[in-house]
mmCIF file of C-alpha atoms and ligand atoms in Angstrom:
data_model
loop_
_atom_site.group_PDB
_atom_site.id
_atom_site.type_symbol
_atom_site.label_atom_id
_atom_site.label_comp_id
_atom_site.label_asym_id
_atom_site.label_seq_id
_atom_site.Cartn_x
_atom_site.Cartn_y
_atom_site.Cartn_z
ATOM 1 C CA UNK A 1 -0.037 0.002 0.015
ATOM 2 C CA UNK A 2 1.357 3.419 -0.861
ATOM 3 C CA UNK A 3 1.072 6.358 1.460
ATOM 4 C CA UNK A 4 1.402 10.001 0.622
ATOM 5 C CA UNK A 5 2.239 13.204 2.411
ATOM 6 C CA UNK A 6 -0.752 15.252 3.619
ATOM 7 C CA UNK A 7 -1.253 18.990 3.744
ATOM 8 C CA UNK A 8 0.128 18.862 7.312
ATOM 9 C CA UNK A 9 3.273 17.110 6.013
ATOM 10 C CA UNK A 10 2.678 13.865 7.926
ATOM 11 C CA UNK A 11 1.870 10.457 6.314
ATOM 12 C CA UNK A 12 -1.239 8.646 7.158
ATOM 13 C CA UNK A 13 -2.070 5.134 6.126
ATOM 14 C CA UNK A 14 -5.460 6.004 4.568
ATOM 15 C CA UNK A 15 -4.132 8.869 2.533
ATOM 16 C CA UNK A 16 -3.570 6.708 -0.497
ATOM 17 C CA UNK A 17 -4.755 6.326 -4.041
ATOM 18 C CA UNK A 18 -5.005 2.542 -3.528
ATOM 19 C CA UNK A 19 -7.462 0.907 -1.276
ATOM 20 C CA UNK A 20 -5.566 -0.959 1.490
ATOM 21 C CA UNK A 21 -6.222 -4.682 2.029
ATOM 22 C CA UNK A 22 -5.905 -7.170 4.954
ATOM 23 C CA UNK A 23 -4.144 -6.038 8.111
ATOM 24 C CA UNK A 24 -3.064 -2.766 6.435
ATOM 25 C CA UNK A 25 -6.792 -1.980 5.992
ATOM 26 C CA UNK A 26 -7.592 -2.723 9.650
ATOM 27 C CA UNK A 27 -4.783 -0.463 10.833
ATOM 28 C CA UNK A 28 -5.733 2.314 8.371
ATOM 29 C CA UNK A 29 -9.434 2.178 9.352
ATOM 30 C CA UNK A 30 -8.641 2.289 13.066
ATOM 31 C CA UNK A 31 -6.203 5.265 12.693
ATOM 32 C CA UNK A 32 -8.607 7.091 10.405
ATOM 33 C CA UNK A 33 -11.548 6.822 12.811
ATOM 34 C CA UNK A 34 -9.365 7.760 15.750
ATOM 35 C CA UNK A 35 -8.456 10.920 13.859
ATOM 36 C CA UNK A 36 -11.942 11.973 12.698
ATOM 37 C CA UNK A 37 -13.867 10.970 15.911
ATOM 38 C CA UNK A 38 -14.124 14.561 17.400
ATOM 39 C CA UNK A 39 -15.942 15.991 14.380
ATOM 40 C CA UNK A 40 -17.566 12.708 13.118
ATOM 41 C CA UNK A 41 -21.179 13.503 14.173
ATOM 42 C CA UNK A 42 -21.059 17.079 12.829
ATOM 43 C CA UNK A 43 -19.741 16.008 9.373
ATOM 44 C CA UNK A 44 -22.219 13.143 9.233
ATOM 45 C CA UNK A 45 -25.235 15.333 9.899
ATOM 46 C CA UNK A 46 -24.101 17.937 7.364
ATOM 47 C CA UNK A 47 -23.129 15.550 4.586
ATOM 48 C CA UNK A 48 -26.356 13.496 4.825
ATOM 49 C CA UNK A 49 -28.682 16.431 5.538
ATOM 50 C CA UNK A 50 -29.598 14.486 8.717
ATOM 51 C CA UNK A 51 -30.903 11.542 6.636
ATOM 52 C CA UNK A 52 -28.484 9.363 8.643
ATOM 53 C CA UNK A 53 -30.677 9.862 11.724
ATOM 54 C CA UNK A 54 -33.727 8.601 9.773
ATOM 55 C CA UNK A 55 -31.811 5.568 8.371
ATOM 56 C CA UNK A 56 -30.648 4.441 11.820
ATOM 57 C CA UNK A 57 -34.173 4.788 13.237
ATOM 58 C CA UNK A 58 -35.554 2.702 10.407
ATOM 59 C CA UNK A 59 -32.954 0.020 11.089
ATOM 60 C CA UNK A 60 -34.032 -0.162 14.761
ATOM 61 C CA UNK A 61 -37.664 -0.385 13.677
ATOM 62 C CA UNK A 62 -36.968 -3.188 11.218
ATOM 63 C CA UNK A 63 -34.898 -5.041 13.804
ATOM 64 C CA UNK A 64 -38.418 -5.649 15.139
ATOM 65 C CA UNK A 65 -37.353 -7.025 18.575
ATOM 66 C CA UNK A 66 -39.447 -6.665 21.708
ATOM 67 C CA UNK A 67 -38.471 -3.992 24.208
ATOM 68 C CA UNK A 68 -35.882 -5.216 26.689
ATOM 69 C CA UNK A 69 -33.840 -7.110 24.134
ATOM 70 C CA UNK A 70 -30.044 -7.186 24.465
ATOM 71 C CA UNK A 71 -28.680 -5.725 21.244
ATOM 72 C CA UNK A 72 -25.005 -5.613 20.312
ATOM 73 C CA UNK A 73 -24.283 -2.525 18.182
ATOM 74 C CA UNK A 74 -21.132 -3.377 16.161
ATOM 75 C CA UNK A 75 -18.817 -0.672 14.839
ATOM 76 C CA UNK A 76 -20.794 1.569 17.070
ATOM 77 C CA UNK A 77 -18.747 4.706 16.508
ATOM 78 C CA UNK A 78 -20.051 7.606 18.558
ATOM 79 C CA UNK A 79 -23.094 5.647 19.738
ATOM 80 C CA UNK A 80 -25.917 6.900 17.558
ATOM 81 C CA UNK A 81 -27.475 3.478 17.064
ATOM 82 C CA UNK A 82 -27.102 2.697 20.792
ATOM 83 C CA UNK A 83 -29.075 5.890 21.577
ATOM 84 C CA UNK A 84 -31.865 4.816 19.181
ATOM 85 C CA UNK A 85 -31.852 1.256 20.579
ATOM 86 C CA UNK A 86 -32.175 2.539 24.165
ATOM 87 C CA UNK A 87 -35.035 4.895 23.057
ATOM 88 C CA UNK A 88 -36.761 1.811 21.702
ATOM 89 C CA UNK A 89 -36.476 0.170 25.100
ATOM 90 C CA UNK A 90 -33.579 -2.139 24.290
ATOM 91 C CA UNK A 91 -30.392 -2.829 26.257
ATOM 92 C CA UNK A 92 -27.563 -1.878 23.865
ATOM 93 C CA UNK A 93 -23.899 -2.777 24.055
ATOM 94 C CA UNK A 94 -21.414 -0.663 22.059
ATOM 95 C CA UNK A 95 -18.492 -2.375 20.288
ATOM 96 C CA UNK A 96 -15.878 -0.694 18.118
ATOM 97 C CA UNK A 97 -12.210 -0.999 17.085
ATOM 98 C CA UNK A 98 -11.354 2.671 17.439
ATOM 99 C CA UNK A 99 -10.574 4.004 20.928
ATOM 100 C CA UNK A 100 -11.203 7.532 19.584
ATOM 101 C CA UNK A 101 -14.706 6.705 18.440
ATOM 102 C CA UNK A 102 -15.530 4.787 21.694
ATOM 103 C CA UNK A 103 -14.277 7.749 23.715
ATOM 104 C CA UNK A 104 -16.705 9.972 21.808
ATOM 105 C CA UNK A 105 -19.624 7.580 22.421
ATOM 106 C CA UNK A 106 -22.190 9.512 24.412
ATOM 107 C CA UNK A 107 -24.866 6.793 24.552
ATOM 108 C CA UNK A 108 -24.024 5.633 28.058
ATOM 109 C CA UNK A 109 -24.116 1.988 26.819
ATOM 110 C CA UNK A 110 -21.408 -0.395 28.099
ATOM 111 C CA UNK A 111 -18.434 -0.169 25.671
ATOM 112 C CA UNK A 112 -16.242 -2.951 24.285
ATOM 113 C CA UNK A 113 -13.085 -2.304 22.233
ATOM 114 C CA UNK A 114 -12.756 -5.171 19.737
ATOM 115 C CA UNK A 115 -12.395 -6.164 16.135
ATOM 116 C CA UNK A 116 -15.932 -7.227 15.211
ATOM 117 C CA UNK A 117 -14.616 -10.108 13.124
ATOM 118 C CA UNK A 118 -13.569 -11.718 16.512
ATOM 119 C CA UNK A 119 -16.310 -10.824 19.027
ATOM 120 C CA UNK A 120 -15.505 -11.422 22.719
ATOM 121 C CA UNK A 121 -19.089 -12.599 23.235
ATOM 122 C CA UNK A 122 -20.427 -16.150 23.977
ATOM 123 C CA UNK A 123 -22.433 -18.156 21.420
ATOM 124 C CA UNK A 124 -26.154 -17.270 21.190
ATOM 125 C CA UNK A 125 -25.828 -14.631 23.923
ATOM 126 C CA UNK A 126 -27.561 -11.653 22.260
ATOM 127 C CA UNK A 127 -31.103 -11.070 21.007
ATOM 128 C CA UNK A 128 -29.972 -8.879 18.158
ATOM 129 C CA UNK A 129 -27.189 -7.066 16.347
ATOM 130 C CA UNK A 130 -27.117 -3.740 14.564
ATOM 131 C CA UNK A 131 -24.261 -2.335 12.546
ATOM 132 C CA UNK A 132 -24.219 1.113 10.935
ATOM 133 C CA UNK A 133 -22.096 2.060 7.924
ATOM 134 C CA UNK A 134 -19.124 -0.286 8.634
ATOM 135 C CA UNK A 135 -19.500 -3.299 6.306
ATOM 136 C CA UNK A 136 -17.176 -1.723 3.742
ATOM 137 C CA UNK A 137 -14.531 -1.263 6.398
ATOM 138 C CA UNK A 138 -14.221 -4.993 7.168
ATOM 139 C CA UNK A 139 -11.635 -7.190 5.598
ATOM 140 C CA UNK A 140 -13.784 -10.325 5.349
ATOM 141 C CA UNK A 141 -17.636 -10.094 5.250
ATOM 142 C CA UNK A 142 -18.444 -13.851 5.254
ATOM 143 C CA UNK A 143 -16.339 -14.144 8.484
ATOM 144 C CA UNK A 144 -18.334 -11.288 9.970
ATOM 145 C CA UNK A 145 -21.647 -12.804 8.958
ATOM 146 C CA UNK A 146 -20.510 -16.143 10.516
ATOM 147 C CA UNK A 147 -19.732 -14.264 13.784
ATOM 148 C CA UNK A 148 -23.295 -12.766 13.705
ATOM 149 C CA UNK A 149 -24.657 -16.345 13.253
ATOM 150 C CA UNK A 150 -22.572 -17.478 16.256
ATOM 151 C CA UNK A 151 -23.501 -14.720 18.728
ATOM 152 C CA UNK A 152 -27.204 -14.115 17.864
ATOM 153 C CA UNK A 153 -29.621 -16.524 19.632
ATOM 154 C CA UNK A 154 -32.069 -18.557 17.460
ATOM 155 C CA UNK A 155 -34.958 -16.287 16.612
ATOM 156 C CA UNK A 156 -32.748 -13.204 17.159
ATOM 157 C CA UNK A 157 -32.499 -10.471 14.533
ATOM 158 C CA UNK A 158 -29.932 -8.371 12.740
ATOM 159 C CA UNK A 159 -30.174 -5.000 10.941
ATOM 160 C CA UNK A 160 -27.061 -3.819 9.035
ATOM 161 C CA UNK A 161 -26.783 -0.473 7.252
ATOM 162 C CA UNK A 162 -24.283 0.807 4.793
ATOM 163 C CA UNK A 163 -24.032 3.301 1.952
ATOM 164 C CA UNK A 164 -25.745 2.191 -1.211
ATOM 165 C CA UNK A 165 -25.411 2.558 -4.989
ATOM 166 C CA UNK A 166 -28.630 4.051 -6.373
ATOM 167 C CA UNK A 167 -30.191 2.020 -9.250
ATOM 168 C CA UNK A 168 -31.597 5.102 -11.049
ATOM 169 C CA UNK A 169 -28.774 6.366 -13.375
ATOM 170 C CA UNK A 170 -29.560 10.030 -12.675
ATOM 171 C CA UNK A 171 -29.567 9.647 -8.907
ATOM 172 C CA UNK A 172 -26.388 7.437 -9.206
ATOM 173 C CA UNK A 173 -24.658 10.204 -11.226
ATOM 174 C CA UNK A 174 -25.679 12.999 -8.769
ATOM 175 C CA UNK A 175 -24.689 10.811 -5.806
ATOM 176 C CA UNK A 176 -21.278 10.123 -7.400
ATOM 177 C CA UNK A 177 -20.621 13.842 -7.934
ATOM 178 C CA UNK A 178 -21.792 14.665 -4.403
ATOM 179 C CA UNK A 179 -19.724 11.916 -2.618
ATOM 180 C CA UNK A 180 -16.804 12.167 -5.005
ATOM 181 C CA UNK A 181 -16.404 16.015 -5.063
ATOM 182 C CA UNK A 182 -18.475 17.743 -2.447
ATOM 183 C CA UNK A 183 -18.227 15.503 0.604
ATOM 184 C CA UNK A 184 -14.369 15.490 0.448
ATOM 185 C CA UNK A 185 -14.499 19.313 0.547
ATOM 186 C CA UNK A 186 -16.829 19.362 3.481
ATOM 187 C CA UNK A 187 -14.561 16.852 5.169
ATOM 188 C CA UNK A 188 -11.479 18.981 4.372
ATOM 189 C CA UNK A 189 -13.125 22.097 5.862
ATOM 190 C CA UNK A 190 -14.379 20.537 9.046
ATOM 191 C CA UNK A 191 -12.301 17.431 9.656
ATOM 192 C CA UNK A 192 -9.759 15.415 7.685
ATOM 193 C CA UNK A 193 -9.586 15.619 3.891
ATOM 194 C CA UNK A 194 -7.968 12.246 3.177
ATOM 195 C CA UNK A 195 -10.519 10.441 5.320
ATOM 196 C CA UNK A 196 -13.426 11.968 3.418
ATOM 197 C CA UNK A 197 -11.699 11.232 0.105
ATOM 198 C CA UNK A 198 -11.473 7.590 1.247
ATOM 199 C CA UNK A 199 -15.255 7.482 1.972
ATOM 200 C CA UNK A 200 -16.485 7.430 -1.691
ATOM 201 C CA UNK A 201 -13.685 5.086 -2.722
ATOM 202 C CA UNK A 202 -14.433 2.589 0.018
ATOM 203 C CA UNK A 203 -17.859 1.792 -1.461
ATOM 204 C CA UNK A 204 -15.836 -0.345 -3.958
ATOM 205 C CA UNK A 205 -15.196 -2.858 -1.125
ATOM 206 C CA UNK A 206 -18.909 -3.726 -0.869
ATOM 207 C CA UNK A 207 -20.060 -6.929 -2.614
ATOM 208 C CA UNK A 208 -23.329 -6.917 -4.690
ATOM 209 C CA UNK A 209 -26.515 -7.054 -2.554
ATOM 210 C CA UNK A 210 -27.316 -10.586 -3.855
ATOM 211 C CA UNK A 211 -23.919 -11.810 -2.649
ATOM 212 C CA UNK A 212 -24.459 -10.341 0.835
ATOM 213 C CA UNK A 213 -27.925 -11.870 1.104
ATOM 214 C CA UNK A 214 -26.559 -15.284 0.003
ATOM 215 C CA UNK A 215 -23.725 -15.036 2.561
ATOM 216 C CA UNK A 216 -26.133 -14.061 5.350
ATOM 217 C CA UNK A 217 -28.385 -17.002 4.504
ATOM 218 C CA UNK A 218 -25.374 -19.312 4.560
ATOM 219 C CA UNK A 219 -24.483 -17.866 8.019
ATOM 220 C CA UNK A 220 -27.953 -18.930 9.363
ATOM 221 C CA UNK A 221 -30.141 -15.902 8.661
ATOM 222 C CA UNK A 222 -32.549 -17.909 6.487
ATOM 223 C CA UNK A 223 -34.899 -14.988 5.669
ATOM 224 C CA UNK A 224 -32.157 -12.390 4.930
ATOM 225 C CA UNK A 225 -33.505 -9.447 2.969
ATOM 226 C CA UNK A 226 -31.952 -6.447 1.268
ATOM 227 C CA UNK A 227 -33.638 -2.991 0.963
ATOM 228 C CA UNK A 228 -32.583 0.298 -0.567
ATOM 229 C CA UNK A 229 -33.421 3.426 1.444
ATOM 230 C CA UNK A 230 -33.877 6.978 0.118
ATOM 231 C CA UNK A 231 -33.607 5.967 -3.525
ATOM 232 C CA UNK A 232 -30.602 3.771 -2.902
ATOM 233 C CA UNK A 233 -28.407 6.289 -1.010
ATOM 234 C CA UNK A 234 -28.303 3.660 1.719
ATOM 235 C CA UNK A 235 -28.848 -0.103 1.947
ATOM 236 C CA UNK A 236 -30.235 -2.146 4.784
ATOM 237 C CA UNK A 237 -29.828 -5.873 5.341
ATOM 238 C CA UNK A 238 -32.133 -7.633 7.882
ATOM 239 C CA UNK A 239 -32.543 -11.245 8.874
ATOM 240 C CA UNK A 240 -33.630 -13.682 11.599
ATOM 241 C CA UNK A 241 -31.310 -16.309 13.085
ATOM 242 C CA UNK A 242 -32.713 -19.717 12.328
ATOM 243 C CA UNK A 243 -32.206 -22.784 14.528
ATOM 244 C CA UNK A 244 -28.689 -24.166 14.013
ATOM 245 C CA UNK A 245 -28.809 -27.388 11.888
HETATM 246 C C1 LIG B 1 -18.597 5.064 9.395
HETATM 247 S S1 LIG B 1 -18.344 4.664 11.122
HETATM 248 C C2 LIG B 1 -19.977 4.273 11.620
HETATM 249 C C3 LIG B 1 -20.216 4.495 13.115
HETATM 250 C C4 LIG B 1 -21.654 4.274 13.569
HETATM 251 N N1 LIG B 1 -22.065 2.892 13.449
HETATM 252 C C5 LIG B 1 -22.648 5.134 12.855
HETATM 253 O O1 LIG B 1 -23.681 4.658 12.408
HETATM 254 O O2 LIG B 1 -22.382 6.327 12.775
HETATM 255 C C6 LIG B 1 -17.591 3.094 11.016
HETATM 256 C C7 LIG B 1 -17.123 2.553 12.320
HETATM 257 O O3 LIG B 1 -16.655 1.246 12.158
HETATM 258 C C8 LIG B 1 -15.632 1.015 13.016
HETATM 259 N N2 LIG B 1 -14.877 -0.178 12.526
HETATM 260 C C9 LIG B 1 -14.317 -0.386 11.343
HETATM 261 N N3 LIG B 1 -13.798 -1.589 11.223
HETATM 262 C C10 LIG B 1 -14.005 -2.221 12.405
HETATM 263 C C11 LIG B 1 -13.673 -3.520 12.944
HETATM 264 N N4 LIG B 1 -13.021 -4.396 12.223
HETATM 265 N N5 LIG B 1 -14.063 -3.820 14.203
HETATM 266 C C12 LIG B 1 -14.737 -2.881 14.961
HETATM 267 N N6 LIG B 1 -15.103 -1.618 14.479
HETATM 268 C C13 LIG B 1 -14.736 -1.318 13.270
HETATM 269 C C14 LIG B 1 -14.856 2.287 12.951
HETATM 270 O O4 LIG B 1 -13.892 2.432 14.042
HETATM 271 C C15 LIG B 1 -15.955 3.307 12.964
HETATM 272 O O5 LIG B 1 -16.312 3.693 14.283
#
């Protein structure tokens, strides 16, 4: 992986034309989120025109678990989903790789620092899992889905959000211009330019929806479904853990 000098003269692992892979990607992602944590919420709200708030609430609604459920929010960042889960009457647990993001978590949920590909949680111990906007940051999605199949109890539910690729060519074109040109400028003004240049490029890591649905079904979520939200700006995967065979 190549790295390049930044405007501040220092080199950062995510400031690269290439998309990092494997352990280099894990390190780059952790350092990047540590760096952008203080302004993460502000930039998110501005760049999505607060649609991100609506997408997370929809994910919690479609999780469709009874109040009082224990829900592990994976790649929890600053705790937005944990706040929505608590508002819905659930007992959220926050888990993230980045110490900076966990430090900025203001949800009050118990926090765990871990790589979500290796969850420090017993088999079948949670009623549900949520994950917001992190699938593209992971090095191995089938391993992640298998971890979900391991930790979610039979009958438990998952709701996973990530950025989408709109199907309508006009919306896709507008979205490409917005994320490719405008978001990096907003990021540069308010936070970290290379991190917000990485954002549109990182969508390339995401497999096709059909592939993710097939992988989730193979991991034990027999009714896994994929939805596009807001014309495809965001995608949502949901599913129920079947009985292990
Ligand atoms: C775009 S942020 C999303 C944060 C939050 N879920 C939200 O909805 O705003 C992605 C988060 O994924 C975390 N992350 C990336 N890879 C991870 C991994 N392998 N294990 C745990 N957390 C990870 C990052 O530290 C970051 O907090």
